mmCIF file of C-alpha atoms in Angstrom:
data_model
loop_
_atom_site.group_PDB
_atom_site.id
_atom_site.type_symbol
_atom_site.label_atom_id
_atom_site.label_comp_id
_atom_site.label_asym_id
_atom_site.label_seq_id
_atom_site.Cartn_x
_atom_site.Cartn_y
_atom_site.Cartn_z
ATOM 1 C CA MET O 1 0.000 0.000 0.000
ATOM 2 C CA THR O 2 1.371 3.424 -0.923
ATOM 3 C CA GLN O 3 0.638 6.589 0.992
ATOM 4 C CA PRO O 4 -1.182 9.373 -0.886
ATOM 5 C CA THR O 5 -0.092 12.989 -0.434
ATOM 6 C CA GLN O 6 -2.835 13.331 2.183
ATOM 7 C CA PRO O 7 -3.852 10.205 4.120
ATOM 8 C CA ARG O 8 -7.515 9.341 3.851
ATOM 9 C CA ILE O 9 -8.841 9.432 7.404
ATOM 10 C CA THR O 10 -12.084 7.987 8.776
ATOM 11 C CA VAL O 11 -13.176 8.954 12.289
ATOM 12 C CA TRP O 12 -15.374 6.181 13.713
ATOM 13 C CA HIS O 13 -17.571 6.928 16.725
ATOM 14 C CA GLU O 14 -20.408 4.954 18.276
ATOM 15 C CA TYR O 15 -22.390 8.224 18.682
ATOM 16 C CA ARG O 16 -24.768 6.968 21.348
ATOM 17 C CA HIS O 17 -23.997 9.152 24.397
ATOM 18 C CA GLU O 18 -24.896 12.386 22.607
ATOM 19 C CA HIS O 19 -28.414 11.069 21.950
ATOM 20 C CA GLU O 20 -28.973 9.789 25.486
ATOM 21 C CA ASN O 21 -27.076 12.122 27.828
ATOM 22 C CA PRO O 22 -27.884 15.877 27.725
ATOM 23 C CA LEU O 23 -24.519 16.710 29.306
ATOM 24 C CA VAL O 24 -22.612 14.971 26.517
ATOM 25 C CA ALA O 25 -24.843 16.637 23.926
ATOM 26 C CA SER O 26 -24.045 20.034 25.450
ATOM 27 C CA VAL O 27 -20.301 19.368 25.305
ATOM 28 C CA TYR O 28 -20.365 17.869 21.800
ATOM 29 C CA PRO O 29 -23.524 19.201 20.105
ATOM 30 C CA GLN O 30 -22.450 17.820 16.721
ATOM 31 C CA GLY O 31 -20.957 14.647 18.155
ATOM 32 C CA MET O 32 -17.477 13.738 19.320
ATOM 33 C CA HIS O 33 -16.593 12.488 15.843
ATOM 34 C CA VAL O 34 -17.175 15.938 14.364
ATOM 35 C CA ALA O 35 -14.950 17.540 17.022
ATOM 36 C CA MET O 36 -12.187 15.045 16.219
ATOM 37 C CA ALA O 37 -12.594 15.562 12.465
ATOM 38 C CA ASP O 38 -12.501 19.343 12.909
ATOM 39 C CA GLY O 39 -9.302 19.015 14.937
ATOM 40 C CA LEU O 40 -7.656 17.041 12.152
ATOM 41 C CA LYS O 41 -8.775 19.544 9.538
ATOM 42 C CA ALA O 42 -7.364 22.379 11.659
ATOM 43 C CA HIS O 43 -3.998 20.582 11.433
ATOM 44 C CA GLY O 44 -4.062 20.514 7.651
ATOM 45 C CA PHE O 45 -5.729 17.203 6.818
ATOM 46 C CA THR O 46 -8.069 17.631 3.865
ATOM 47 C CA ASN O 47 -9.463 14.130 3.395
ATOM 48 C CA VAL O 48 -11.371 13.414 6.626
ATOM 49 C CA ALA O 49 -14.672 11.514 6.810
ATOM 50 C CA THR O 50 -16.772 10.193 9.684
ATOM 51 C CA ALA O 51 -18.659 6.949 10.312
ATOM 52 C CA THR O 52 -20.957 5.960 13.167
ATOM 53 C CA LEU O 53 -22.241 2.775 14.740
ATOM 54 C CA ASP O 54 -25.872 2.967 13.609
ATOM 55 C CA GLU O 55 -25.109 3.463 9.922
ATOM 56 C CA PRO O 56 -25.368 0.386 7.663
ATOM 57 C CA GLU O 57 -22.342 -1.841 8.367
ATOM 58 C CA HIS O 58 -21.477 0.736 11.073
ATOM 59 C CA GLY O 59 -20.407 3.069 8.280
ATOM 60 C CA LEU O 60 -17.447 0.789 7.526
ATOM 61 C CA THR O 61 -18.405 -0.807 4.240
ATOM 62 C CA ASP O 62 -15.815 -2.584 2.139
ATOM 63 C CA GLU O 63 -15.543 0.526 -0.020
ATOM 64 C CA VAL O 64 -15.028 2.842 2.966
ATOM 65 C CA LEU O 65 -12.366 0.618 4.510
ATOM 66 C CA ALA O 66 -10.588 0.154 1.185
ATOM 67 C CA ASN O 67 -10.348 3.940 0.919
ATOM 68 C CA THR O 68 -9.226 4.524 4.519
ATOM 69 C CA ASP O 69 -5.532 4.923 5.313
ATOM 70 C CA VAL O 70 -6.057 5.917 8.963
ATOM 71 C CA LEU O 71 -8.997 4.869 11.145
ATOM 72 C CA LEU O 72 -9.740 6.587 14.475
ATOM 73 C CA TRP O 73 -11.910 4.548 16.842
ATOM 74 C CA TRP O 74 -13.930 5.773 19.844
ATOM 75 C CA GLY O 75 -16.410 3.467 21.557
ATOM 76 C CA HIS O 76 -17.708 2.971 25.075
ATOM 77 C CA LYS O 77 -21.180 1.742 25.953
ATOM 78 C CA ALA O 78 -21.913 -0.237 22.786
ATOM 79 C CA HIS O 79 -18.807 -2.333 22.125
ATOM 80 C CA GLY O 80 -21.013 -5.429 21.947
ATOM 81 C CA ASP O 81 -23.158 -3.887 19.203
ATOM 82 C CA VAL O 82 -20.237 -3.871 16.772
ATOM 83 C CA SER O 83 -20.666 -6.863 14.507
ATOM 84 C CA ASP O 84 -18.033 -9.574 14.389
ATOM 85 C CA ALA O 85 -17.983 -9.286 10.589
ATOM 86 C CA VAL O 86 -17.040 -5.602 10.675
ATOM 87 C CA THR O 87 -14.517 -6.301 13.440
ATOM 88 C CA GLU O 88 -12.805 -8.905 11.268
ATOM 89 C CA LYS O 89 -12.672 -6.504 8.319
ATOM 90 C CA VAL O 90 -11.111 -3.757 10.424
ATOM 91 C CA VAL O 91 -8.527 -6.119 11.896
ATOM 92 C CA GLN O 92 -7.600 -7.467 8.468
ATOM 93 C CA ARG O 93 -7.190 -3.950 7.082
ATOM 94 C CA VAL O 94 -4.765 -3.191 9.918
ATOM 95 C CA TRP O 95 -2.764 -6.313 9.105
ATOM 96 C CA ASP O 96 -2.741 -5.181 5.474
ATOM 97 C CA GLY O 97 -1.386 -1.734 6.355
ATOM 98 C CA MET O 98 -4.179 0.593 7.502
ATOM 99 C CA GLY O 99 -3.204 2.748 10.485
ATOM 100 C CA LEU O 100 -5.396 2.575 13.599
ATOM 101 C CA ILE O 101 -5.726 5.160 16.393
ATOM 102 C CA VAL O 102 -7.696 3.834 19.369
ATOM 103 C CA LEU O 103 -8.971 6.514 21.734
ATOM 104 C CA HIS O 104 -9.905 6.390 25.423
ATOM 105 C CA SER O 105 -12.528 3.688 26.123
ATOM 106 C CA GLY O 106 -11.844 2.161 22.722
ATOM 107 C CA HIS O 107 -9.383 0.006 24.691
ATOM 108 C CA PHE O 108 -12.351 -2.360 25.198
ATOM 109 C CA SER O 109 -13.414 -2.336 21.543
ATOM 110 C CA LYS O 110 -13.583 -5.602 19.653
ATOM 111 C CA PRO O 111 -10.909 -4.649 17.078
ATOM 112 C CA PHE O 112 -8.393 -3.472 19.673
ATOM 113 C CA LYS O 113 -8.852 -6.493 21.926
ATOM 114 C CA LYS O 114 -8.491 -8.847 18.977
ATOM 115 C CA LEU O 115 -5.337 -7.086 17.797
ATOM 116 C CA MET O 116 -3.842 -7.071 21.310
ATOM 117 C CA GLY O 117 -4.857 -10.618 22.288
ATOM 118 C CA THR O 118 -5.428 -9.613 25.934
ATOM 119 C CA SER O 119 -8.338 -8.422 28.093
ATOM 120 C CA CYS O 120 -7.232 -4.734 27.789
ATOM 121 C CA ASP O 121 -8.787 -4.160 31.239
ATOM 122 C CA LEU O 122 -7.750 -1.398 33.657
ATOM 123 C CA LYS O 123 -8.750 0.612 36.736
ATOM 124 C CA TRP O 124 -11.004 3.662 36.306
ATOM 125 C CA ARG O 125 -12.753 6.429 38.230
ATOM 126 C CA GLU O 126 -15.059 9.271 37.199
ATOM 127 C CA ALA O 127 -14.211 12.074 39.630
ATOM 128 C CA SER O 128 -12.987 15.030 37.545
ATOM 129 C CA ASP O 129 -9.320 14.223 38.161
ATOM 130 C CA LYS O 130 -6.654 16.461 36.720
ATOM 131 C CA GLU O 131 -4.577 14.510 34.194
ATOM 132 C CA ARG O 132 -0.973 15.357 33.393
ATOM 133 C CA LEU O 133 0.402 13.428 30.430
ATOM 134 C CA TRP O 134 4.184 13.398 30.623
ATOM 135 C CA VAL O 135 6.171 12.947 27.421
ATOM 136 C CA VAL O 136 8.548 10.055 28.073
ATOM 137 C CA ASP O 137 9.823 9.737 24.480
ATOM 138 C CA PRO O 138 10.475 13.316 23.313
ATOM 139 C CA SER O 139 12.138 12.127 20.089
ATOM 140 C CA HIS O 140 9.023 10.336 18.835
ATOM 141 C CA PRO O 141 7.106 12.030 15.976
ATOM 142 C CA ILE O 142 3.823 11.658 17.890
ATOM 143 C CA ALA O 143 5.230 13.897 20.652
ATOM 144 C CA GLN O 144 6.362 16.713 18.369
ATOM 145 C CA GLY O 145 5.119 20.174 19.295
ATOM 146 C CA VAL O 146 3.663 18.998 22.602
ATOM 147 C CA GLY O 147 6.266 20.194 25.109
ATOM 148 C CA GLU O 148 7.166 18.357 28.303
ATOM 149 C CA PHE O 149 3.582 17.472 29.203
ATOM 150 C CA ILE O 150 -0.087 18.022 28.443
ATOM 151 C CA GLU O 151 -2.360 19.052 31.294
ATOM 152 C CA ILE O 152 -6.109 18.401 31.210
ATOM 153 C CA GLU O 153 -8.048 19.977 34.057
ATOM 154 C CA GLN O 154 -10.867 17.391 34.179
ATOM 155 C CA GLU O 155 -10.740 13.817 32.961
ATOM 156 C CA GLU O 156 -11.750 10.288 33.886
ATOM 157 C CA MET O 157 -8.978 8.391 35.631
ATOM 158 C CA TYR O 158 -7.470 5.266 34.111
ATOM 159 C CA GLY O 159 -4.968 3.409 36.284
ATOM 160 C CA GLU O 160 -2.524 0.530 36.061
ATOM 161 C CA HIS O 161 -2.463 -2.325 35.638
ATOM 162 C CA PHE O 162 -3.407 -1.895 31.958
ATOM 163 C CA ASP O 163 -3.685 -5.426 30.560
ATOM 164 C CA ILE O 164 -2.083 -4.940 27.157
ATOM 165 C CA PRO O 165 1.038 -6.442 25.595
ATOM 166 C CA ALA O 166 4.193 -4.477 26.334
ATOM 167 C CA PRO O 167 4.043 -1.483 23.972
ATOM 168 C CA GLU O 168 6.664 -1.292 21.269
ATOM 169 C CA GLU O 169 7.046 2.391 22.139
ATOM 170 C CA LEU O 170 5.749 4.256 25.181
ATOM 171 C CA ILE O 171 5.318 7.957 24.430
ATOM 172 C CA PHE O 172 3.098 9.302 27.232
ATOM 173 C CA VAL O 173 2.568 8.365 30.864
ATOM 174 C CA SER O 174 -0.342 9.974 32.726
ATOM 175 C CA TRP O 175 -0.482 11.057 36.350
ATOM 176 C CA PHE O 176 -3.793 11.796 38.070
ATOM 177 C CA THR O 177 -4.588 13.843 41.176
ATOM 178 C CA GLY O 178 -5.816 10.669 42.863
ATOM 179 C CA GLY O 179 -2.251 9.332 42.671
ATOM 180 C CA GLU O 180 -2.556 6.808 39.849
ATOM 181 C CA VAL O 181 -0.326 6.567 36.778
ATOM 182 C CA PHE O 182 -1.143 5.061 33.383
ATOM 183 C CA ARG O 183 0.582 4.168 30.116
ATOM 184 C CA SER O 184 -1.463 6.582 28.054
ATOM 185 C CA GLY O 185 0.336 6.717 24.704
ATOM 186 C CA CYS O 186 1.391 3.344 23.294
ATOM 187 C CA THR O 187 2.363 2.088 19.843
ATOM 188 C CA PHE O 188 2.088 -1.380 18.346
ATOM 189 C CA ARG O 189 2.589 -2.971 14.951
ATOM 190 C CA ARG O 190 0.467 -5.754 13.535
ATOM 191 C CA GLY O 191 1.471 -7.040 10.109
ATOM 192 C CA SER O 192 1.984 -3.979 7.902
ATOM 193 C CA GLY O 193 -0.202 -1.745 10.087
ATOM 194 C CA LYS O 194 0.715 0.647 12.884
ATOM 195 C CA ILE O 195 -1.486 1.218 15.953
ATOM 196 C CA PHE O 196 -1.485 4.059 18.473
ATOM 197 C CA TYR O 197 -3.519 3.940 21.678
ATOM 198 C CA PHE O 198 -4.178 7.362 23.274
ATOM 199 C CA ARG O 199 -5.952 7.555 26.638
ATOM 200 C CA PRO O 200 -7.743 10.952 26.993
ATOM 201 C CA GLY O 201 -11.319 11.476 25.825
ATOM 202 C CA HIS O 202 -14.098 10.856 28.338
ATOM 203 C CA GLU O 203 -17.401 11.899 26.799
ATOM 204 C CA THR O 204 -18.519 14.372 29.490
ATOM 205 C CA TYR O 205 -15.395 16.551 29.182
ATOM 206 C CA PRO O 206 -14.348 18.767 26.226
ATOM 207 C CA THR O 207 -11.084 16.879 25.766
ATOM 208 C CA TYR O 208 -11.244 16.743 21.963
ATOM 209 C CA PHE O 209 -11.202 20.551 21.803
ATOM 210 C CA HIS O 210 -7.930 20.646 23.807
ATOM 211 C CA ASP O 211 -5.064 21.978 21.670
ATOM 212 C CA GLY O 212 -2.530 19.500 23.028
ATOM 213 C CA VAL O 213 -4.816 16.514 22.508
ATOM 214 C CA ARG O 214 -5.551 17.650 18.958
ATOM 215 C CA GLN O 215 -1.826 18.027 18.307
ATOM 216 C CA VAL O 216 -1.146 14.457 19.444
ATOM 217 C CA ILE O 217 -3.979 13.000 17.350
ATOM 218 C CA ALA O 218 -2.761 14.884 14.265
ATOM 219 C CA ASN O 219 0.809 13.695 14.844
ATOM 220 C CA ALA O 220 -0.456 10.150 15.326
ATOM 221 C CA ALA O 221 -2.462 10.262 12.094
ATOM 222 C CA ARG O 222 0.706 11.107 10.193
ATOM 223 C CA TRP O 223 2.710 8.422 12.004
ATOM 224 C CA VAL O 224 0.271 5.523 11.562
ATOM 225 C CA ALA O 225 -0.475 6.358 7.921
ATOM 226 C CA PRO O 226 0.745 3.573 5.632
ATOM 227 C CA THR O 227 4.020 3.885 3.783
ATOM 228 C CA ALA O 228 5.498 2.034 0.828
ATOM 229 C CA ASN O 229 6.712 -1.092 2.615
ATOM 230 C CA ALA O 230 8.289 -4.198 1.187
ATOM 231 C CA PRO O 231 5.553 -6.733 0.397
ATOM 232 C CA ARG O 232 4.866 -9.493 2.890
ATOM 233 C CA ALA O 233 5.149 -12.851 1.110
ATOM 234 C CA PHE O 234 4.129 -16.253 2.478
ATOM 235 C CA GLY O 235 3.712 -19.841 1.331
ATOM 236 C CA ASN O 236 5.649 -22.168 -0.934
ATOM 237 C CA ARG O 237 8.074 -20.364 -3.243
ATOM 238 C CA GLN O 238 10.272 -21.285 -6.186
ATOM 239 C CA PRO O 239 14.016 -20.733 -5.642
ATOM 240 C CA LEU O 240 15.632 -17.563 -6.988
ATOM 241 C CA GLU O 241 18.790 -19.494 -7.882
ATOM 242 C CA PRO O 242 19.147 -22.998 -9.362
ATOM 243 C CA LEU O 243 19.327 -25.678 -6.701
ATOM 244 C CA PRO O 244 21.757 -28.635 -6.920
ATOM 245 C CA GLU O 245 20.127 -31.869 -7.967
ATOM 246 C CA ARG O 246 19.384 -34.334 -5.213
ATOM 247 C CA GLN O 247 21.781 -37.250 -4.966
#
């Protein structure tokens, strides 16, 4: 898969809380997916689309996935409503090279759990904690332009232990006013695809309007976007050079 000048980005969101919780609707009147898409556009991305759970095939038809270089995923209360068929298609596209950014409670989504192979469970608390995300890998492209840390005045707490495989790269570690810490910015590779998990984004707080959070997501979209890799080849192959005859 080759990377176009501008990666084709699809922001997927279950879009249930906004219809059921007036507080969430007041924070994100157009939906969290629109706030995320607007943040990406503000950082220069021109090919950004959205998809939501209650669309046919959850908005992730074969055509949409085939034309998606980077998929953002936010889910929470309706993980079980995502069909196994769509989950399999998303996972396969990652193996084939599509980049995946999993946000906040998407840690429990079917695609992320299948790609990680673990429970992806953690500790949590809704108590308006302050979150300070420390940059622990300042050289990483996803951390560029962020500074030493990002501070979010109100967020849901996630705490260790986070039951994921050891990240290939750890970019952010969060500290909360309740005392907990959390691996909040982690990268993985599966097949030809790159994955970034980013912790912030509880639905009752305006996190996706935060400049630092938007900067990280934009950086991550560039990093996970597919590049021109060597092809992955499997199965029985003919030799490139003549082999000696068997005795």
